[in-house]
Tab-separated table of C-alpha atoms and ligand atoms in Angstrom:
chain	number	residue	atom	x	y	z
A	1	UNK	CA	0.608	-25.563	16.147
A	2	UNK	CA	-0.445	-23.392	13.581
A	3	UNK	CA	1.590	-19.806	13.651
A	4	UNK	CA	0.257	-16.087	14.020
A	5	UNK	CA	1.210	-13.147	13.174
A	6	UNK	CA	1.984	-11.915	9.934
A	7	UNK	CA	4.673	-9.119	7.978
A	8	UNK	CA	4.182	-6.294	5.996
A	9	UNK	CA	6.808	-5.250	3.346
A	10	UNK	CA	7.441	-1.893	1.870
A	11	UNK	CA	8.485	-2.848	-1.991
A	12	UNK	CA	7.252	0.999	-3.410
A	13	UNK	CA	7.230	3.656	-0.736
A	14	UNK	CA	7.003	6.607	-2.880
A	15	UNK	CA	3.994	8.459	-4.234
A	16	UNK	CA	3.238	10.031	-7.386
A	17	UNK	CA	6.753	8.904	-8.934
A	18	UNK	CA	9.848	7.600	-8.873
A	19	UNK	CA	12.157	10.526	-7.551
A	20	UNK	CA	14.129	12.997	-9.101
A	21	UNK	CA	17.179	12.060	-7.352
A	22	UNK	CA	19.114	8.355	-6.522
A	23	UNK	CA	17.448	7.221	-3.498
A	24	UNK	CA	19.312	3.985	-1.973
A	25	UNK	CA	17.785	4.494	1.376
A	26	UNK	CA	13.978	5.194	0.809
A	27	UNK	CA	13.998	3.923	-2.443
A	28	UNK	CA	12.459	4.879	-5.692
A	29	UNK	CA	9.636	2.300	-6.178
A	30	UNK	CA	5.812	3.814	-5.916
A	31	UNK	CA	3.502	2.108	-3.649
A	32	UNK	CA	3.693	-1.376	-3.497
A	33	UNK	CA	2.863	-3.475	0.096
A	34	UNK	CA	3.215	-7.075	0.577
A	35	UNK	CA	1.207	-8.438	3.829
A	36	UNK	CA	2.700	-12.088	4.536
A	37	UNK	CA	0.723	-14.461	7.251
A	38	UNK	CA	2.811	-16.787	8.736
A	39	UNK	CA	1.216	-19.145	7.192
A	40	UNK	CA	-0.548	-19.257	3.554
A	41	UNK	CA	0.341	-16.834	0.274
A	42	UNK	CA	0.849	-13.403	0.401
A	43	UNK	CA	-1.183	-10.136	-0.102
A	44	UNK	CA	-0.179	-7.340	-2.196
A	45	UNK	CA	-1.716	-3.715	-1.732
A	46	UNK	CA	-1.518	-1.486	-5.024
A	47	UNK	CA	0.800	-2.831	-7.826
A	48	UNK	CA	3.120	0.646	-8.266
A	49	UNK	CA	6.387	0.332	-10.153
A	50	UNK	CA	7.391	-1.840	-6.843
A	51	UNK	CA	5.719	-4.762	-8.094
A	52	UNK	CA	8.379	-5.210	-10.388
A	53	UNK	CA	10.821	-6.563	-7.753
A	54	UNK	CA	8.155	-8.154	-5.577
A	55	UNK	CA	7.039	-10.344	-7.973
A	56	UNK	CA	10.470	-11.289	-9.165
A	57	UNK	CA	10.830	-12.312	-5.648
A	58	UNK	CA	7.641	-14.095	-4.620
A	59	UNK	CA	7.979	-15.935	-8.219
A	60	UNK	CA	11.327	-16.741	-6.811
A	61	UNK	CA	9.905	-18.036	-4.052
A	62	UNK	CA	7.551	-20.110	-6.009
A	63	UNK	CA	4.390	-18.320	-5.393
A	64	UNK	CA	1.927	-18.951	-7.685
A	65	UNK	CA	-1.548	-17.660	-6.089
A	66	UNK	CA	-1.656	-14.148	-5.802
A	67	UNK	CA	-4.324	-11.915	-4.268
A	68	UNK	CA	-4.263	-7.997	-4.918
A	69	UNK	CA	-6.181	-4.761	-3.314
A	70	UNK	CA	-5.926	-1.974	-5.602
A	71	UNK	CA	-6.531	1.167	-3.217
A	72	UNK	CA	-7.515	3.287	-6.691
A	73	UNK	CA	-6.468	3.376	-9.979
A	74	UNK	CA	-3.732	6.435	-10.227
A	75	UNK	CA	-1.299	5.380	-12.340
A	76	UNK	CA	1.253	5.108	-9.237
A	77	UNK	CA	-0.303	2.841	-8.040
A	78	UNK	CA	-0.740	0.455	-11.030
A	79	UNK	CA	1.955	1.326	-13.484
A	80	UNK	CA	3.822	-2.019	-12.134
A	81	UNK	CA	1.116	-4.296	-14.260
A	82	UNK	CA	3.501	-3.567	-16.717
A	83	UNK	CA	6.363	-5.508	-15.155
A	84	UNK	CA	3.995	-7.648	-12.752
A	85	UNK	CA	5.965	-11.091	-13.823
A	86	UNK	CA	3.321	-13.802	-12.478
A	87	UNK	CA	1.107	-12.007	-14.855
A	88	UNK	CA	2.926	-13.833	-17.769
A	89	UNK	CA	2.905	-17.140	-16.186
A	90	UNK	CA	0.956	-19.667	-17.518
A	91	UNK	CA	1.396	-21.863	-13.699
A	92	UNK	CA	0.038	-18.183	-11.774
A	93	UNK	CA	-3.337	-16.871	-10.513
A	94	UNK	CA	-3.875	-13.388	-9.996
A	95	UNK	CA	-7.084	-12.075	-8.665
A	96	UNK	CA	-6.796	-8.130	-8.562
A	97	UNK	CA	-9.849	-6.636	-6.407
A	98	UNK	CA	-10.992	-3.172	-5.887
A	99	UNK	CA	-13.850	-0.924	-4.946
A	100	UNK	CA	-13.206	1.643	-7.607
A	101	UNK	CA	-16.026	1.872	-9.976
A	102	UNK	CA	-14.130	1.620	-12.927
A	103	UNK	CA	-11.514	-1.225	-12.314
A	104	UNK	CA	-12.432	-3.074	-15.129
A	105	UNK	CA	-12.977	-0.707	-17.524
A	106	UNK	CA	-9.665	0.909	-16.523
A	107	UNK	CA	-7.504	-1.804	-16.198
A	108	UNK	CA	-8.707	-3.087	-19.905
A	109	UNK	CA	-8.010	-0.198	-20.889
A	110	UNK	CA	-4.087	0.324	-19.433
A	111	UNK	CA	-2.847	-2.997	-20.316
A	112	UNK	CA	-3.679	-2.524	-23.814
A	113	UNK	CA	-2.775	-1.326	-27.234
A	114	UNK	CA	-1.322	0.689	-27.971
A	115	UNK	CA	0.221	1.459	-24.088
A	116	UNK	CA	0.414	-2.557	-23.592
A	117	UNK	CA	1.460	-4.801	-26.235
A	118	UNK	CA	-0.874	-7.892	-25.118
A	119	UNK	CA	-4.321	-7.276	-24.037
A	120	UNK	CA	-5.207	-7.751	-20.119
A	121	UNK	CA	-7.615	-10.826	-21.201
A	122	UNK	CA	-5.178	-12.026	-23.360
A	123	UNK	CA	-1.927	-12.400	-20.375
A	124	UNK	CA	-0.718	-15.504	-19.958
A	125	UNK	CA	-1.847	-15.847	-16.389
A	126	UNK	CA	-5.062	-16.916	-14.797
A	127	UNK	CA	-6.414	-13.089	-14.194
A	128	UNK	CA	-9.445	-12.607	-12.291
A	129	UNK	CA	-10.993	-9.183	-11.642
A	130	UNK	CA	-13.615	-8.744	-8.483
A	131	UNK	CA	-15.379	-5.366	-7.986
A	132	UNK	CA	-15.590	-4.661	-4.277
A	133	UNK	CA	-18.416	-2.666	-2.464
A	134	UNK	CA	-17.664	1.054	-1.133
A	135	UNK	CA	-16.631	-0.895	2.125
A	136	UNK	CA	-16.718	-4.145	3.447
A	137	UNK	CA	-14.768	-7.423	5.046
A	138	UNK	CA	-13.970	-10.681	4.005
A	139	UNK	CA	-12.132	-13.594	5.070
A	140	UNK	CA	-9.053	-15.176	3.549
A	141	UNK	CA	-9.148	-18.542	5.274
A	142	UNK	CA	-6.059	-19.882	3.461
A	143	UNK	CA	-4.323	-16.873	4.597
A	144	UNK	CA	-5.639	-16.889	8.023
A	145	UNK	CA	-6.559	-12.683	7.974
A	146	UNK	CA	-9.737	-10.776	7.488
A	147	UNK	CA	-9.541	-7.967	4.990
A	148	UNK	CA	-11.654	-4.897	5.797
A	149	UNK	CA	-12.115	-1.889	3.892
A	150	UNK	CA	-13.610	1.799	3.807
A	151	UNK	CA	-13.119	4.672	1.291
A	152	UNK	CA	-10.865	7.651	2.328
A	153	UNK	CA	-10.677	11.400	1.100
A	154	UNK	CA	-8.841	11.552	-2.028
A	155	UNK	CA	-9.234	12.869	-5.827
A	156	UNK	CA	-11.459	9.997	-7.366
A	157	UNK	CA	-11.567	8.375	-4.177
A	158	UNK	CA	-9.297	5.599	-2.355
A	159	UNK	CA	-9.929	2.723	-0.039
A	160	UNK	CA	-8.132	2.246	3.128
A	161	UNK	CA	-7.310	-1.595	4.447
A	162	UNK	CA	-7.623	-3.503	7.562
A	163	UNK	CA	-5.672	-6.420	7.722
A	164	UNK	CA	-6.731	-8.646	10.894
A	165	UNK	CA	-5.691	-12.042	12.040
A	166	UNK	CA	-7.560	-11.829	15.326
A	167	UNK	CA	-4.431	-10.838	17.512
A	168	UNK	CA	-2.715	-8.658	15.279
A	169	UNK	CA	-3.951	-5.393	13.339
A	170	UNK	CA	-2.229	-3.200	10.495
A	171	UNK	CA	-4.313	-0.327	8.656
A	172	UNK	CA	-2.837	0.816	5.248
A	173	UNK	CA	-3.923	4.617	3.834
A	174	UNK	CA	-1.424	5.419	1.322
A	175	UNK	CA	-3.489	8.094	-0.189
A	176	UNK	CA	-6.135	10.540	1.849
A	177	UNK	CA	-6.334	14.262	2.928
A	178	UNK	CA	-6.436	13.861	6.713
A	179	UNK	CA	-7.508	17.376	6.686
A	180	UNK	CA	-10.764	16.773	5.266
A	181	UNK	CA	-11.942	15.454	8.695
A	182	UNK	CA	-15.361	15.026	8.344
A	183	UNK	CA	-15.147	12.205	5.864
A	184	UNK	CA	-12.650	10.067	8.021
A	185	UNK	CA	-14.791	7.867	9.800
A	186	UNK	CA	-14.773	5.129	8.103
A	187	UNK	CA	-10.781	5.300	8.534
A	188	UNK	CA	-11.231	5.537	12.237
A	189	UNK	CA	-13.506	2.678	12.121
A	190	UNK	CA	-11.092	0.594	10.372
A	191	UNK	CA	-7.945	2.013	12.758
A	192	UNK	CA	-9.961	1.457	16.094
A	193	UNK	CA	-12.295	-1.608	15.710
A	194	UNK	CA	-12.634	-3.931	17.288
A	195	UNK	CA	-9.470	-3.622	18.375
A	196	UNK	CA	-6.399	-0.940	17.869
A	197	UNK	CA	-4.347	-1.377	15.007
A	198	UNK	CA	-0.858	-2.165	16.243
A	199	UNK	CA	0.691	-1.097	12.920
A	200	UNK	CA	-1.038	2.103	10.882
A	201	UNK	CA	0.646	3.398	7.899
A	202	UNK	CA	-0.508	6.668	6.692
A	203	UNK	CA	0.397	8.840	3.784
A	204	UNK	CA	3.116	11.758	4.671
A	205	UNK	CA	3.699	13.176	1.372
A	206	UNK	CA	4.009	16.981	2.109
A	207	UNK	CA	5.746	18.902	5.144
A	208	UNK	CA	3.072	20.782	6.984
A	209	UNK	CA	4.100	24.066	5.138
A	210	UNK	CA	3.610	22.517	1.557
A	211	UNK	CA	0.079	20.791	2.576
A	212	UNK	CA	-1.186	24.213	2.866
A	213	UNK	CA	-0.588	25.268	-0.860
A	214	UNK	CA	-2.213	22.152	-1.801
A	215	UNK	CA	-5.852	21.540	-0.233
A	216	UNK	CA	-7.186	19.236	-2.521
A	217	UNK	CA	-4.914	17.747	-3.451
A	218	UNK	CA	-5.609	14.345	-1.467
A	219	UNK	CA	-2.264	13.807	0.793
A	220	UNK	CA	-0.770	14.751	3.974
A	221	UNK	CA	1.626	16.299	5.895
A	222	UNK	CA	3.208	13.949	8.259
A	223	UNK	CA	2.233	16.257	10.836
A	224	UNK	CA	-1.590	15.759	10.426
A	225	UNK	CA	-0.352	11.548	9.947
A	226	UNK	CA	1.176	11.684	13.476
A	227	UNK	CA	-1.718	13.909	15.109
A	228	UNK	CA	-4.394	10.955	13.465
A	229	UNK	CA	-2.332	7.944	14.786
A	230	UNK	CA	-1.981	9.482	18.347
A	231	UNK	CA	-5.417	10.627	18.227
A	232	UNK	CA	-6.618	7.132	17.681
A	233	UNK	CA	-4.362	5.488	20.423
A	234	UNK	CA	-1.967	3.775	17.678
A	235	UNK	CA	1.292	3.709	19.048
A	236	UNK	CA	3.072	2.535	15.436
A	237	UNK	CA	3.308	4.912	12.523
A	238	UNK	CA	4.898	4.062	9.784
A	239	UNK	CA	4.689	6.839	7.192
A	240	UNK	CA	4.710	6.236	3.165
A	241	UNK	CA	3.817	7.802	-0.042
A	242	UNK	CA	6.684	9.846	0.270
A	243	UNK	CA	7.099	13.136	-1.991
A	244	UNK	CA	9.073	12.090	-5.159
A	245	UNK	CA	11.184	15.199	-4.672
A	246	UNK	CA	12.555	14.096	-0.955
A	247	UNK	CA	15.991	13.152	-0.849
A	248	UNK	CA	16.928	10.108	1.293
A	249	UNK	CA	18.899	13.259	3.241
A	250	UNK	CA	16.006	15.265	3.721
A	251	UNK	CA	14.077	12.038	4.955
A	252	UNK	CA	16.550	10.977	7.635
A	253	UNK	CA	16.476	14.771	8.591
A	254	UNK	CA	12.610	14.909	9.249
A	255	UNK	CA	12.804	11.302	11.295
A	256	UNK	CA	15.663	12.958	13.115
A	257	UNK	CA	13.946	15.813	14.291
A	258	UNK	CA	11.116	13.723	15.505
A	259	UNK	CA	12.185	9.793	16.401
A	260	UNK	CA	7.903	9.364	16.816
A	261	UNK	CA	7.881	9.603	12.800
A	262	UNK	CA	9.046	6.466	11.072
A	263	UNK	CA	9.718	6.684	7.194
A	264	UNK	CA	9.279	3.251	4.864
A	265	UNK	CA	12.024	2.462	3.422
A	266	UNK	CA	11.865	0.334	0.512
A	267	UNK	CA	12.414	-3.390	0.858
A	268	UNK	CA	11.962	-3.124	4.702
A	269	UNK	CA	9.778	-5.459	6.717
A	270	UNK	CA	7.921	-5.267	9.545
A	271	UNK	CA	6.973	-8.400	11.847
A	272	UNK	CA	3.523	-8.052	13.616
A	273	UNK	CA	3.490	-10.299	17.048
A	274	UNK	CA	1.075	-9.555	19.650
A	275	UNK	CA	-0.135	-6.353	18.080
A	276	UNK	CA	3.010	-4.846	17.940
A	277	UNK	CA	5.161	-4.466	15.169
A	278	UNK	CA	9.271	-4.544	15.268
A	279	UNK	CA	11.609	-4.093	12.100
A	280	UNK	CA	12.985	-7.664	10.383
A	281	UNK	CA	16.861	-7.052	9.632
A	282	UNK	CA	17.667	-7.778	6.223
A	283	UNK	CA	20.469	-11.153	6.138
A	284	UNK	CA	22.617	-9.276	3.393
B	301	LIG	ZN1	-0.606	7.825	-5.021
Protein backbone atom coordinates (compact mmCIF):
# COMPACT_ATOMS: atom_id res chain seq x y z
CA UNK A 1 0.00 0.00 0.00
CA UNK A 2 1.32 3.09 -1.06
CA UNK A 3 2.10 5.61 2.11
CA UNK A 4 0.72 9.24 2.92
CA UNK A 5 1.70 11.82 4.55
CA UNK A 6 4.69 13.70 4.13
CA UNK A 7 7.57 15.95 6.48
CA UNK A 8 8.67 19.26 6.41
CA UNK A 9 12.24 20.18 7.60
CA UNK A 10 13.52 23.44 8.87
CA UNK A 11 17.35 23.48 7.39
CA UNK A 12 17.48 27.76 7.49
CA UNK A 13 15.05 29.29 9.92
CA UNK A 14 16.42 32.67 10.04
CA UNK A 15 15.66 35.72 7.93
CA UNK A 16 17.68 38.37 6.55
CA UNK A 17 21.04 36.72 7.98
CA UNK A 18 22.86 34.54 9.77
CA UNK A 19 22.83 35.99 13.46
CA UNK A 20 25.00 38.05 15.31
CA UNK A 21 25.38 35.68 18.04
CA UNK A 22 26.12 31.49 18.26
CA UNK A 23 22.79 30.05 17.94
CA UNK A 24 22.88 26.08 18.64
CA UNK A 25 19.23 25.96 19.31
CA UNK A 26 17.47 28.00 16.46
CA UNK A 27 20.26 27.89 14.36
CA UNK A 28 21.97 30.27 12.07
CA UNK A 29 20.99 29.03 8.55
CA UNK A 30 18.48 31.53 6.45
CA UNK A 31 15.46 30.03 5.02
CA UNK A 32 15.74 26.81 3.69
CA UNK A 33 12.51 24.07 3.85
CA UNK A 34 12.63 20.59 2.75
CA UNK A 35 8.95 18.99 2.17
CA UNK A 36 9.53 15.03 2.02
CA UNK A 37 6.39 12.69 0.76
CA UNK A 38 6.56 9.47 2.03
CA UNK A 39 7.13 8.37 -0.97
CA UNK A 40 9.12 9.99 -4.09
CA UNK A 41 12.10 12.91 -3.91
CA UNK A 42 11.98 15.76 -1.94
CA UNK A 43 10.96 19.49 -2.27
CA UNK A 44 13.00 22.33 -1.27
CA UNK A 45 11.44 25.91 -0.61
CA UNK A 46 14.05 28.88 -1.04
CA UNK A 47 17.78 27.82 -1.22
CA UNK A 48 19.15 30.31 1.88
CA UNK A 49 22.58 29.58 3.31
CA UNK A 50 20.62 26.27 4.69
CA UNK A 51 20.95 24.60 1.53
CA UNK A 52 24.38 24.07 2.25
CA UNK A 53 23.72 21.24 4.76
CA UNK A 54 20.57 19.99 3.08
CA UNK A 55 22.09 19.16 0.11
CA UNK A 56 25.09 17.59 1.73
CA UNK A 57 22.50 15.44 3.23
CA UNK A 58 20.01 14.55 0.51
CA UNK A 59 23.31 13.94 -1.77
CA UNK A 60 24.12 11.70 1.08
CA UNK A 61 21.17 10.13 0.75
CA UNK A 62 21.62 9.66 -2.89
CA UNK A 63 19.16 12.08 -4.20
CA UNK A 64 19.70 13.03 -7.44
CA UNK A 65 16.31 14.80 -8.75
CA UNK A 66 15.71 17.87 -7.13
CA UNK A 67 12.75 20.24 -7.43
CA UNK A 68 12.98 23.92 -5.96
CA UNK A 69 10.29 26.92 -5.21
CA UNK A 70 12.07 30.05 -4.87
CA UNK A 71 9.50 32.28 -2.80
CA UNK A 72 11.61 35.60 -4.27
CA UNK A 73 14.89 36.38 -5.00
CA UNK A 74 16.37 38.31 -1.69
CA UNK A 75 19.58 37.25 -1.32
CA UNK A 76 18.50 35.20 1.98
CA UNK A 77 16.84 33.30 0.36
CA UNK A 78 19.25 32.26 -2.46
CA UNK A 79 22.71 32.95 -1.20
CA UNK A 80 22.95 28.94 -0.62
CA UNK A 81 23.36 28.45 -4.70
CA UNK A 82 26.66 29.11 -3.74
CA UNK A 83 27.17 25.97 -1.68
CA UNK A 84 24.04 24.06 -3.28
CA UNK A 85 26.34 20.69 -3.83
CA UNK A 86 23.97 18.70 -6.39
CA UNK A 87 24.51 21.77 -8.41
CA UNK A 88 28.09 20.48 -9.23
CA UNK A 89 27.06 17.03 -9.96
CA UNK A 90 27.27 15.83 -13.19
CA UNK A 91 24.58 12.52 -12.01
CA UNK A 92 21.92 15.62 -10.49
CA UNK A 93 18.86 17.48 -11.87
CA UNK A 94 17.82 20.60 -10.48
CA UNK A 95 14.80 22.38 -11.70
CA UNK A 96 14.54 25.77 -9.68
CA UNK A 97 10.91 27.41 -10.30
CA UNK A 98 9.54 30.70 -9.38
CA UNK A 99 6.95 33.33 -10.11
CA UNK A 100 9.28 36.25 -9.75
CA UNK A 101 9.60 38.12 -12.92
CA UNK A 102 13.11 38.22 -13.00
CA UNK A 103 14.34 34.64 -11.99
CA UNK A 104 16.29 34.18 -14.85
CA UNK A 105 17.73 37.23 -15.35
CA UNK A 106 18.65 37.29 -11.65
CA UNK A 107 19.84 34.07 -11.06
CA UNK A 108 22.31 34.48 -14.31
CA UNK A 109 23.26 37.15 -12.97
CA UNK A 110 24.25 35.89 -9.06
CA UNK A 111 25.96 32.81 -10.02
CA UNK A 112 28.32 34.61 -12.11
CA UNK A 113 31.53 36.47 -12.53
CA UNK A 114 32.78 38.03 -10.88
CA UNK A 115 30.40 36.99 -7.52
CA UNK A 116 30.45 33.19 -8.91
CA UNK A 117 33.41 31.69 -10.38
CA UNK A 118 31.44 29.33 -12.99
CA UNK A 119 28.55 30.65 -14.81
CA UNK A 120 24.88 29.27 -13.82
CA UNK A 121 24.66 27.64 -17.53
CA UNK A 122 27.92 26.47 -17.25
CA UNK A 123 27.35 24.14 -13.52
CA UNK A 124 27.96 20.85 -13.78
CA UNK A 125 24.43 19.78 -13.09
CA UNK A 126 21.39 19.36 -15.24
CA UNK A 127 19.80 23.01 -14.28
CA UNK A 128 16.48 23.82 -15.45
CA UNK A 129 14.77 27.16 -14.80
CA UNK A 130 10.66 27.40 -15.08
CA UNK A 131 8.96 30.82 -14.69
CA UNK A 132 5.74 30.34 -12.76
CA UNK A 133 2.48 32.45 -13.16
CA UNK A 134 1.50 35.11 -10.30
CA UNK A 135 -0.42 32.00 -8.83
CA UNK A 136 -1.27 28.71 -9.70
CA UNK A 137 -1.19 24.65 -8.91
CA UNK A 138 0.40 21.82 -10.25
CA UNK A 139 0.82 18.29 -9.64
CA UNK A 140 3.95 16.37 -8.73
CA UNK A 141 2.77 12.85 -9.48
CA UNK A 142 6.12 11.24 -8.59
CA UNK A 143 5.92 13.00 -5.40
CA UNK A 144 2.36 12.33 -4.77
CA UNK A 145 1.52 16.39 -3.62
CA UNK A 146 -0.05 19.27 -5.42
CA UNK A 147 1.86 22.50 -5.22
CA UNK A 148 -0.26 25.67 -5.07
CA UNK A 149 0.78 29.10 -5.00
CA UNK A 150 -0.32 32.90 -4.54
CA UNK A 151 1.77 36.10 -4.09
CA UNK A 152 1.94 37.71 -0.56
CA UNK A 153 2.73 41.38 0.66
CA UNK A 154 6.32 41.92 0.62
CA UNK A 155 9.09 44.42 -0.91
CA UNK A 156 9.34 43.07 -4.60
CA UNK A 157 6.81 40.64 -3.88
CA UNK A 158 6.84 36.86 -2.52
CA UNK A 159 4.84 33.76 -3.17
CA UNK A 160 3.30 31.75 -0.51
CA UNK A 161 3.02 27.64 -0.96
CA UNK A 162 0.46 25.05 -0.56
CA UNK A 163 1.68 21.77 -0.29
CA UNK A 164 -1.32 19.12 -0.57
CA UNK A 165 -1.38 15.39 -0.74
CA UNK A 166 -5.15 15.14 -0.49
CA UNK A 167 -5.25 14.32 3.36
CA UNK A 168 -2.64 16.43 4.56
CA UNK A 169 -2.03 20.35 4.15
CA UNK A 170 1.08 22.65 5.07
CA UNK A 171 1.16 26.47 3.89
CA UNK A 172 4.69 28.10 3.89
CA UNK A 173 4.90 32.29 4.07
CA UNK A 174 8.31 32.99 5.13
CA UNK A 175 8.14 36.52 4.02
CA UNK A 176 4.76 38.91 4.08
CA UNK A 177 3.44 41.95 6.09
CA UNK A 178 0.32 40.43 7.64
CA UNK A 179 -0.57 43.92 8.38
CA UNK A 180 -1.20 44.88 4.96
CA UNK A 181 -4.57 42.99 5.12
CA UNK A 182 -6.18 43.82 2.17
CA UNK A 183 -3.78 42.02 -0.10
CA UNK A 184 -3.95 38.63 1.87
CA UNK A 185 -6.43 36.79 0.12
CA UNK A 186 -4.79 34.88 -1.89
CA UNK A 187 -2.89 33.61 1.42
CA UNK A 188 -6.20 32.79 2.95
CA UNK A 189 -7.15 31.01 -0.10
CA UNK A 190 -4.17 28.93 -0.03
CA UNK A 191 -4.46 28.43 4.13
CA UNK A 192 -8.29 27.52 3.95
CA UNK A 193 -9.03 25.66 0.63
CA UNK A 194 -10.32 23.20 0.10
CA UNK A 195 -9.44 22.11 3.15
CA UNK A 196 -7.52 23.67 6.43
CA UNK A 197 -3.97 23.53 6.43
CA UNK A 198 -2.94 21.31 9.31
CA UNK A 199 0.57 22.82 9.38
CA UNK A 200 0.98 26.88 8.51
CA UNK A 201 4.27 28.44 8.94
CA UNK A 202 4.32 32.11 8.94
CA UNK A 203 7.02 34.68 9.20
CA UNK A 204 7.58 36.12 12.98
CA UNK A 205 10.50 38.25 12.48
CA UNK A 206 9.74 41.31 14.75
CA UNK A 207 8.07 41.50 18.37
CA UNK A 208 4.88 43.45 18.05
CA UNK A 209 6.69 46.64 19.41
CA UNK A 210 9.48 46.55 16.64
CA UNK A 211 6.80 45.82 13.68
CA UNK A 212 5.54 49.19 14.38
CA UNK A 213 8.84 51.12 13.52
CA UNK A 214 8.97 49.16 10.46
CA UNK A 215 5.67 49.29 8.18
CA UNK A 216 6.99 48.39 5.05
CA UNK A 217 9.17 46.63 5.67
CA UNK A 218 7.45 43.19 4.58
CA UNK A 219 7.54 40.91 7.96
CA UNK A 220 5.69 40.27 11.03
CA UNK A 221 5.34 40.26 14.45
CA UNK A 222 4.51 36.91 15.74
CA UNK A 223 1.64 38.46 17.25
CA UNK A 224 -0.15 39.38 13.93
CA UNK A 225 1.31 35.38 12.78
CA UNK A 226 -0.72 33.89 15.68
CA UNK A 227 -3.89 36.29 15.25
CA UNK A 228 -3.81 35.04 11.13
CA UNK A 229 -3.46 31.27 11.99
CA UNK A 230 -6.31 31.40 14.63
CA UNK A 231 -8.26 33.56 12.48
CA UNK A 232 -8.19 31.00 9.76
CA UNK A 233 -9.02 27.94 12.05
CA UNK A 234 -5.26 26.51 11.79
CA UNK A 235 -4.53 24.97 14.89
CA UNK A 236 -0.46 24.50 13.99
CA UNK A 237 1.85 27.46 13.84
CA UNK A 238 5.07 27.06 13.36
CA UNK A 239 6.84 30.43 13.19
CA UNK A 240 10.20 31.16 11.02
CA UNK A 241 12.19 33.86 9.51
CA UNK A 242 13.38 34.66 12.74
CA UNK A 243 15.18 38.18 13.43
CA UNK A 244 18.99 37.62 12.95
CA UNK A 245 19.51 39.56 16.16
CA UNK A 246 17.34 36.95 18.49
CA UNK A 247 19.28 34.97 20.73
CA UNK A 248 18.32 31.27 21.11
CA UNK A 249 17.57 32.83 24.93
CA UNK A 250 15.36 35.40 23.86
CA UNK A 251 13.54 32.75 21.55
CA UNK A 252 12.84 30.16 24.24
CA UNK A 253 11.68 33.26 26.32
CA UNK A 254 8.94 34.42 23.76
CA UNK A 255 7.69 30.49 23.29
CA UNK A 256 7.67 30.47 27.06
CA UNK A 257 5.49 33.20 27.59
CA UNK A 258 3.07 31.86 25.09
CA UNK A 259 3.28 27.73 24.59
CA UNK A 260 0.55 28.59 21.35
CA UNK A 261 3.81 30.09 19.52
CA UNK A 262 6.16 27.46 18.19
CA UNK A 263 9.70 28.67 16.94
CA UNK A 264 11.66 26.49 13.97
CA UNK A 265 14.46 25.36 15.02
CA UNK A 266 16.94 24.43 12.56
CA UNK A 267 17.29 20.83 11.49
CA UNK A 268 13.86 19.99 13.10
CA UNK A 269 11.18 17.97 11.37
CA UNK A 270 7.79 17.84 11.40
CA UNK A 271 5.64 14.62 10.39
CA UNK A 272 2.21 15.48 8.77
CA UNK A 273 -0.43 12.40 9.39
CA UNK A 274 -3.99 13.02 9.13
CA UNK A 275 -3.67 16.76 8.88
CA UNK A 276 -1.91 17.14 11.87
CA UNK A 277 1.55 17.66 12.35
CA UNK A 278 3.80 16.24 15.48
CA UNK A 279 7.69 16.89 15.94
CA UNK A 280 10.18 13.81 14.58
CA UNK A 281 12.94 13.34 17.43
CA UNK A 282 16.25 13.52 16.09
CA UNK A 283 18.20 9.63 16.68
CA UNK A 284 21.51 11.49 17.83
ZN1 LIG B 1 13.76 36.89 3.78
Amino acid sequence: MAQSGFSVCFWGTRGSMTPMTPSAEFGIHTTCVEIRPASGAPILVDVGSGAFPAGLSLQAQGITDYEVFLSHLHADHIVGLFRFSPLYRADCRVRIASAHPQLGGALETFLNLPFHPVPLRELTADVELEHLPAQGEIELPDRSLSVRWAGVPHPQGCTAFRFDDGTNAFVLATDVELAVTDALDGLRRLVGEPYPAGLLALDGFFTPEEVQRHRGWGHSSWAEARDFAAAAGVDSLVLTHHHPGRTDGELAALEKMDPTLNWAREGQTLEMSNNEAGVVENEE
